[in-house]
Short mmCIF file of C-alpha atoms in Angstrom, two decimals:
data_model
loop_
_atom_site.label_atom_id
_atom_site.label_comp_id
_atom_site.label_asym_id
_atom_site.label_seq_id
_atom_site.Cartn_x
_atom_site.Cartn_y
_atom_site.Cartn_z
CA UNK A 108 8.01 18.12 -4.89
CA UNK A 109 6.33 15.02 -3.67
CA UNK A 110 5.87 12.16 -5.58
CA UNK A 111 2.60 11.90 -4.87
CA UNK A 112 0.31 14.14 -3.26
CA UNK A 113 -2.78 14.02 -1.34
CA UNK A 114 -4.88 16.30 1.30
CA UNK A 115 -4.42 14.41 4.20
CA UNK A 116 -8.06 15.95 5.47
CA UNK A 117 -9.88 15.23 7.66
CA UNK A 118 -13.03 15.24 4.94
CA UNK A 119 -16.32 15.56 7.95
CA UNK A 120 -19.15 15.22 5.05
CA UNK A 121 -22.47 14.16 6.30
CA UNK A 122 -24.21 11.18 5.73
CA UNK A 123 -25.81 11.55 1.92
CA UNK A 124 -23.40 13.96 0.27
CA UNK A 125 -21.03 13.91 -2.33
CA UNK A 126 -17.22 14.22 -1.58
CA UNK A 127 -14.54 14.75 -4.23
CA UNK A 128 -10.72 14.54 -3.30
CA UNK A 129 -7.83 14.61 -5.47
CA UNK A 130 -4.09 12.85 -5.78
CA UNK A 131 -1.49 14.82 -7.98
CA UNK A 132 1.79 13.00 -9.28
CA UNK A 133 4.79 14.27 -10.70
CA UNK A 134 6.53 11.16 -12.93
CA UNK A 135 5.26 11.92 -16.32
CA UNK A 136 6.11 8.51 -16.48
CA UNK A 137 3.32 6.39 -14.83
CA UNK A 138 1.22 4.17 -16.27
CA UNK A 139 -1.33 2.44 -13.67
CA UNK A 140 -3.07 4.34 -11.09
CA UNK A 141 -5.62 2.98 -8.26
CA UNK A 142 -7.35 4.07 -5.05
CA UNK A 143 -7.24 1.99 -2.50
CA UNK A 144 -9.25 1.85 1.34
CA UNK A 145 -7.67 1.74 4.15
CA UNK A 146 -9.86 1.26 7.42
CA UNK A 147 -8.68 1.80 10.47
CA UNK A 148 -5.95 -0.53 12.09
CA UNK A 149 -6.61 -2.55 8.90
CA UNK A 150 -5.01 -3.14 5.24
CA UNK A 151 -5.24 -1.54 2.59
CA UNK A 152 -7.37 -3.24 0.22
CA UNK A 153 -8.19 -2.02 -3.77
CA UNK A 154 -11.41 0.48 -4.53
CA UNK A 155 -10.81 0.80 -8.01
CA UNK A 156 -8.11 1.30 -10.70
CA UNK A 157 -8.46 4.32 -12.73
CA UNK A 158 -8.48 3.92 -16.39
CA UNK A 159 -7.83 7.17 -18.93
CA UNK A 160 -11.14 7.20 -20.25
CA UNK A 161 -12.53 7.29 -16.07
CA UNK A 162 -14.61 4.85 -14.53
CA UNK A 163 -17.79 4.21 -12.73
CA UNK A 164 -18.41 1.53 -9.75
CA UNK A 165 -21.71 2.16 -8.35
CA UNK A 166 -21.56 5.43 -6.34
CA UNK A 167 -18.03 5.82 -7.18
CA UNK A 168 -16.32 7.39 -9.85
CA UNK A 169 -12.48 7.77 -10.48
CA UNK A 170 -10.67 10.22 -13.02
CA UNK A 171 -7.75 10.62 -14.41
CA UNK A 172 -6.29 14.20 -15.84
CA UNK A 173 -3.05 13.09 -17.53
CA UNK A 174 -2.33 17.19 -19.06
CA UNK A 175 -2.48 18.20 -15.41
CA UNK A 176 -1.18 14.94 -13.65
CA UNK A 177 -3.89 13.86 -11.33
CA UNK A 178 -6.28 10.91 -10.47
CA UNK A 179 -9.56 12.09 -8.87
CA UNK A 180 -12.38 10.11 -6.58
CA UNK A 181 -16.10 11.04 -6.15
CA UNK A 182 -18.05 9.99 -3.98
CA UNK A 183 -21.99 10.35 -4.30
CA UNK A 184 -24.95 9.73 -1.73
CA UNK A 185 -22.16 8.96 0.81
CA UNK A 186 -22.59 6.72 3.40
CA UNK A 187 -21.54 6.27 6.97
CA UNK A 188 -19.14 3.12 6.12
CA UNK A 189 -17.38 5.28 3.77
CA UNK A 190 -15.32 6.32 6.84
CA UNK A 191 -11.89 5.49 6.30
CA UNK A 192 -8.69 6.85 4.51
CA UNK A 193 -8.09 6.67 0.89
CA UNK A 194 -4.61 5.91 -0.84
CA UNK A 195 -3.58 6.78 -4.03
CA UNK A 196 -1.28 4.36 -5.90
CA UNK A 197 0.78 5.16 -9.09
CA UNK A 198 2.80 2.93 -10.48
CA UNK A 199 4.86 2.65 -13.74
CA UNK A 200 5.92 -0.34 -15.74
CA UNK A 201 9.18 -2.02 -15.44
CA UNK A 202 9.10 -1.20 -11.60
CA UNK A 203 11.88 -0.36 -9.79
CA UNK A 204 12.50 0.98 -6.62
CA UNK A 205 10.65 3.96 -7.55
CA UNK A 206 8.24 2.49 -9.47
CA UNK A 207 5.40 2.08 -7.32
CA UNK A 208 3.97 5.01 -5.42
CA UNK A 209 1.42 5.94 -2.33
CA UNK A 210 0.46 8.28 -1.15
CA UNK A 211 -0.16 9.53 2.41
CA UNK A 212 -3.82 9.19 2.05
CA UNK A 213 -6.59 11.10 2.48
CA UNK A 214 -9.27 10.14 5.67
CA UNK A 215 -12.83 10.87 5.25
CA UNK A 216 -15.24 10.66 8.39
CA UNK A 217 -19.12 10.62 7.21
CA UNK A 218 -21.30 12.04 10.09
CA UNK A 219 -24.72 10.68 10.85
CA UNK B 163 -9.98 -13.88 4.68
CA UNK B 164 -7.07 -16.28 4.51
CA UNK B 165 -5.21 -14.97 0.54
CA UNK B 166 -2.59 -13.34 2.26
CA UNK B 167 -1.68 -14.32 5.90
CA UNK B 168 1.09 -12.70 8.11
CA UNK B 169 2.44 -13.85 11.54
CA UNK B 170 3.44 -12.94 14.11
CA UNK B 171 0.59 -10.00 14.11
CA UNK B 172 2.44 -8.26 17.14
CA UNK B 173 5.61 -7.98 18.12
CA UNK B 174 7.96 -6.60 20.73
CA UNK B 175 11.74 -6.78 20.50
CA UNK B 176 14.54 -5.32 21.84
CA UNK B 177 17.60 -3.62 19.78
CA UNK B 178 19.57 -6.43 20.14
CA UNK B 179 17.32 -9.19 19.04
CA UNK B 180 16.58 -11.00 16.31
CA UNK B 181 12.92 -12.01 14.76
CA UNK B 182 11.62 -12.53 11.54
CA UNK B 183 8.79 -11.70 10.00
CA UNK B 184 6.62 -14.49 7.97
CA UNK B 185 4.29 -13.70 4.85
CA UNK B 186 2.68 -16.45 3.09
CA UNK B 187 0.28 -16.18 -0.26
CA UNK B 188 -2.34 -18.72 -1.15
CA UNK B 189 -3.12 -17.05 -4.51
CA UNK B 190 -0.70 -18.23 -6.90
CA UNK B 191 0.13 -14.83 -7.44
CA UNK B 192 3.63 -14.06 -8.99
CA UNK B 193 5.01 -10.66 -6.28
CA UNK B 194 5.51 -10.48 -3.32
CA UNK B 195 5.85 -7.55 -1.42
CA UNK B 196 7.17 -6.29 1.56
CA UNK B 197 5.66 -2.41 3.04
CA UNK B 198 6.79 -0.53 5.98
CA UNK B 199 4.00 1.93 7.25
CA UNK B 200 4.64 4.75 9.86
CA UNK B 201 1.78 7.14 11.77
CA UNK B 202 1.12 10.05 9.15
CA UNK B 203 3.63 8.59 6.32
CA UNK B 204 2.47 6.60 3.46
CA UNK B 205 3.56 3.16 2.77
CA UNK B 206 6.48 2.70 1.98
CA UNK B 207 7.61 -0.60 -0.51
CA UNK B 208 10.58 -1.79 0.87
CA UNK B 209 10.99 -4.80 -1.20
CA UNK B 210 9.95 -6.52 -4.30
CA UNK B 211 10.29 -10.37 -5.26
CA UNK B 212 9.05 -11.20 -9.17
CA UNK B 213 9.49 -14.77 -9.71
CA UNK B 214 13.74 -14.29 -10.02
CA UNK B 215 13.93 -11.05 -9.70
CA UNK B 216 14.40 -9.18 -6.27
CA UNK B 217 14.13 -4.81 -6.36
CA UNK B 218 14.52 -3.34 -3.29
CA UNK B 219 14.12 0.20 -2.14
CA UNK B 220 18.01 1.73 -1.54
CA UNK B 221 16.78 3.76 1.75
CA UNK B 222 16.16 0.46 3.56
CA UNK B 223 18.95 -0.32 5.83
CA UNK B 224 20.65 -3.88 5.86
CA UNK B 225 19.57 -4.42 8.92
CA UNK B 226 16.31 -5.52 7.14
CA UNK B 227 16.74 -8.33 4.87
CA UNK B 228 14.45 -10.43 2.64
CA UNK B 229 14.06 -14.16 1.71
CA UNK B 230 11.61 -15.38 -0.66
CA UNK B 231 12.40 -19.21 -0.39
CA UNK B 232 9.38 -19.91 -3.61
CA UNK B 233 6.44 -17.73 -5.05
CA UNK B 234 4.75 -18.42 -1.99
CA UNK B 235 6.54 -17.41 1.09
CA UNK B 236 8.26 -13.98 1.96
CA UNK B 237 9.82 -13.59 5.11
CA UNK B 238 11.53 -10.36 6.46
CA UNK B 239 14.67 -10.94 8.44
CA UNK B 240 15.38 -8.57 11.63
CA UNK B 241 18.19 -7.61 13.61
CA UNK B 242 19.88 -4.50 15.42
CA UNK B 243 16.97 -2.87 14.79
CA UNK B 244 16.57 1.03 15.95
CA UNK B 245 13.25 2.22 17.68
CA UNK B 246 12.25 4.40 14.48
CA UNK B 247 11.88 1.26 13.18
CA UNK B 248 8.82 0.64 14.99
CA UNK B 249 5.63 0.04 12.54
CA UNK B 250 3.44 -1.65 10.76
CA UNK B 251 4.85 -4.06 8.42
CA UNK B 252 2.56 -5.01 5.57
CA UNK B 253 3.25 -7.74 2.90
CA UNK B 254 1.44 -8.15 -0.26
CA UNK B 255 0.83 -10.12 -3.71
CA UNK B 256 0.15 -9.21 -6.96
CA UNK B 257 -0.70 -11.58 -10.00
CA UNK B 258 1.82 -9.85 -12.52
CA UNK B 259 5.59 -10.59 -12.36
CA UNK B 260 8.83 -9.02 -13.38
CA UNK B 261 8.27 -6.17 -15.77
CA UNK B 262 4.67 -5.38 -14.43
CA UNK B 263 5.13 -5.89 -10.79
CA UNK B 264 3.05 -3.33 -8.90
CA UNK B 265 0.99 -2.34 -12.24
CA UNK B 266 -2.28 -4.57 -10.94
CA UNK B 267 -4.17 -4.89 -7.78
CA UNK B 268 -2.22 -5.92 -4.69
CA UNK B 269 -3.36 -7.89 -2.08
CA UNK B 270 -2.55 -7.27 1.35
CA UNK B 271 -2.07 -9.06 4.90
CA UNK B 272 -3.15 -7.52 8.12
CA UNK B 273 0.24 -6.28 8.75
CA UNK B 274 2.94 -7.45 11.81
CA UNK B 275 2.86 -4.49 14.06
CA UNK B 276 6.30 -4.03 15.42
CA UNK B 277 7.50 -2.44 18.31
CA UNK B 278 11.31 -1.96 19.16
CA UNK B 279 12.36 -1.06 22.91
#
């Protein structure tokens, strides 16, 4: 099984929706979790971490399901430079070699 | 934005050269870290400098190797390189050092693209 997990897509939501996509892990272990953006031919650069109790950042939100291993991201009233792919990062304390996770990412195109 | 800077941005080199690669931080940040990124594979950390403390991931082959000279410099080392080494090569910081490396946001350059002939 894959560390970490993610639908590689392509997500084609139009402009104004709401898009949800997921990231499983499997290290029971991990402590810190984020999504980052990754435009194309570009860096990746932070969205949000993800803290156990969720969080909010304007339109989106981020989840975390510890009992069932996965971080979530919604996005509402989406917008056209939402285009891009999204990464999911878990990481556990004390690092290591293994200690610091992406995933594949997930692209999302939002249509006019 | 000029927190993490990379050069060269693009390079070509043949199996038999040798280049290296040249990250620099300006945000006092306390890891450095060096990413390999392939079409339709996720990144993947190659290398870690904490303050002291070097990890490094056991699948990358020595013909990759690191140098972190102070907190502010990284530089990758290249030579004999194969062309399935051709990528993107990413470096980033973090504020948190050894013990919590990786557990806070990372900051990245825009990448050296690499090509091997």
């Amino acid at each position: 099984r894959k560390e970490v997990e993610q639908d590689p897509g392509p997500f084609n939501v139009p402009e104004g929706a709401t898009v949800a996509f997921n990231c499983t892990y499997s290290n029971s272990a991990s402590q810190s979790f984020f999504w980052y953006r990754q435009d194309c031919r570009k860096e990746p650069k932070l969205l949000m971490s993800v803290y156990s109790s969720g969080n909010e950042d304007g339109r989106f939100t981020a989840q975390l399901n510890r009992a069932s291993q996965y971080i979530s991201l919604l996005i509402r009233d989406s917008k056209l430079s939402d285009s891009a792919t999204y990464l999911c990062v878990v990481t556990k304390t004390g690092g290591g070699a293994d200690g610091l996770t992406f995933g594949k990412g997930t692209h999302l195109i939002i249509q006019p | 934005e000029t927190g993490v800077t990379q050069t060269p941005r693009h390079l070509v080199m043949g199996m038999t050269n040798k280049k290296s690669l040249k990250c620099e931080q300006h945000l006092g940040h306390n890891a450095m870290y060096w990413y390999k990124q392939s079409a339709k594979k996720p990144l993947e950390l190659m290398f870690v400098y904490s303050l002291e403390e070097r990890v490094e991931n056991n699948s990358v082959p020595s013909r990759f190797s690191p140098e972190c000279p102070n907190s502010s410099h990284l530089f990758l080392h290249l030579h004999t390189l194969q062309p399935e080494d051709s990528a993107l090569y990413l470096c980033a910081s973090s504020q948190r050092g050894i013990g919590f490396w990786g557990t806070d946001t990372q900051y990245f350059g825009p990448g050296t693209r690499l090509t091997v002939l």
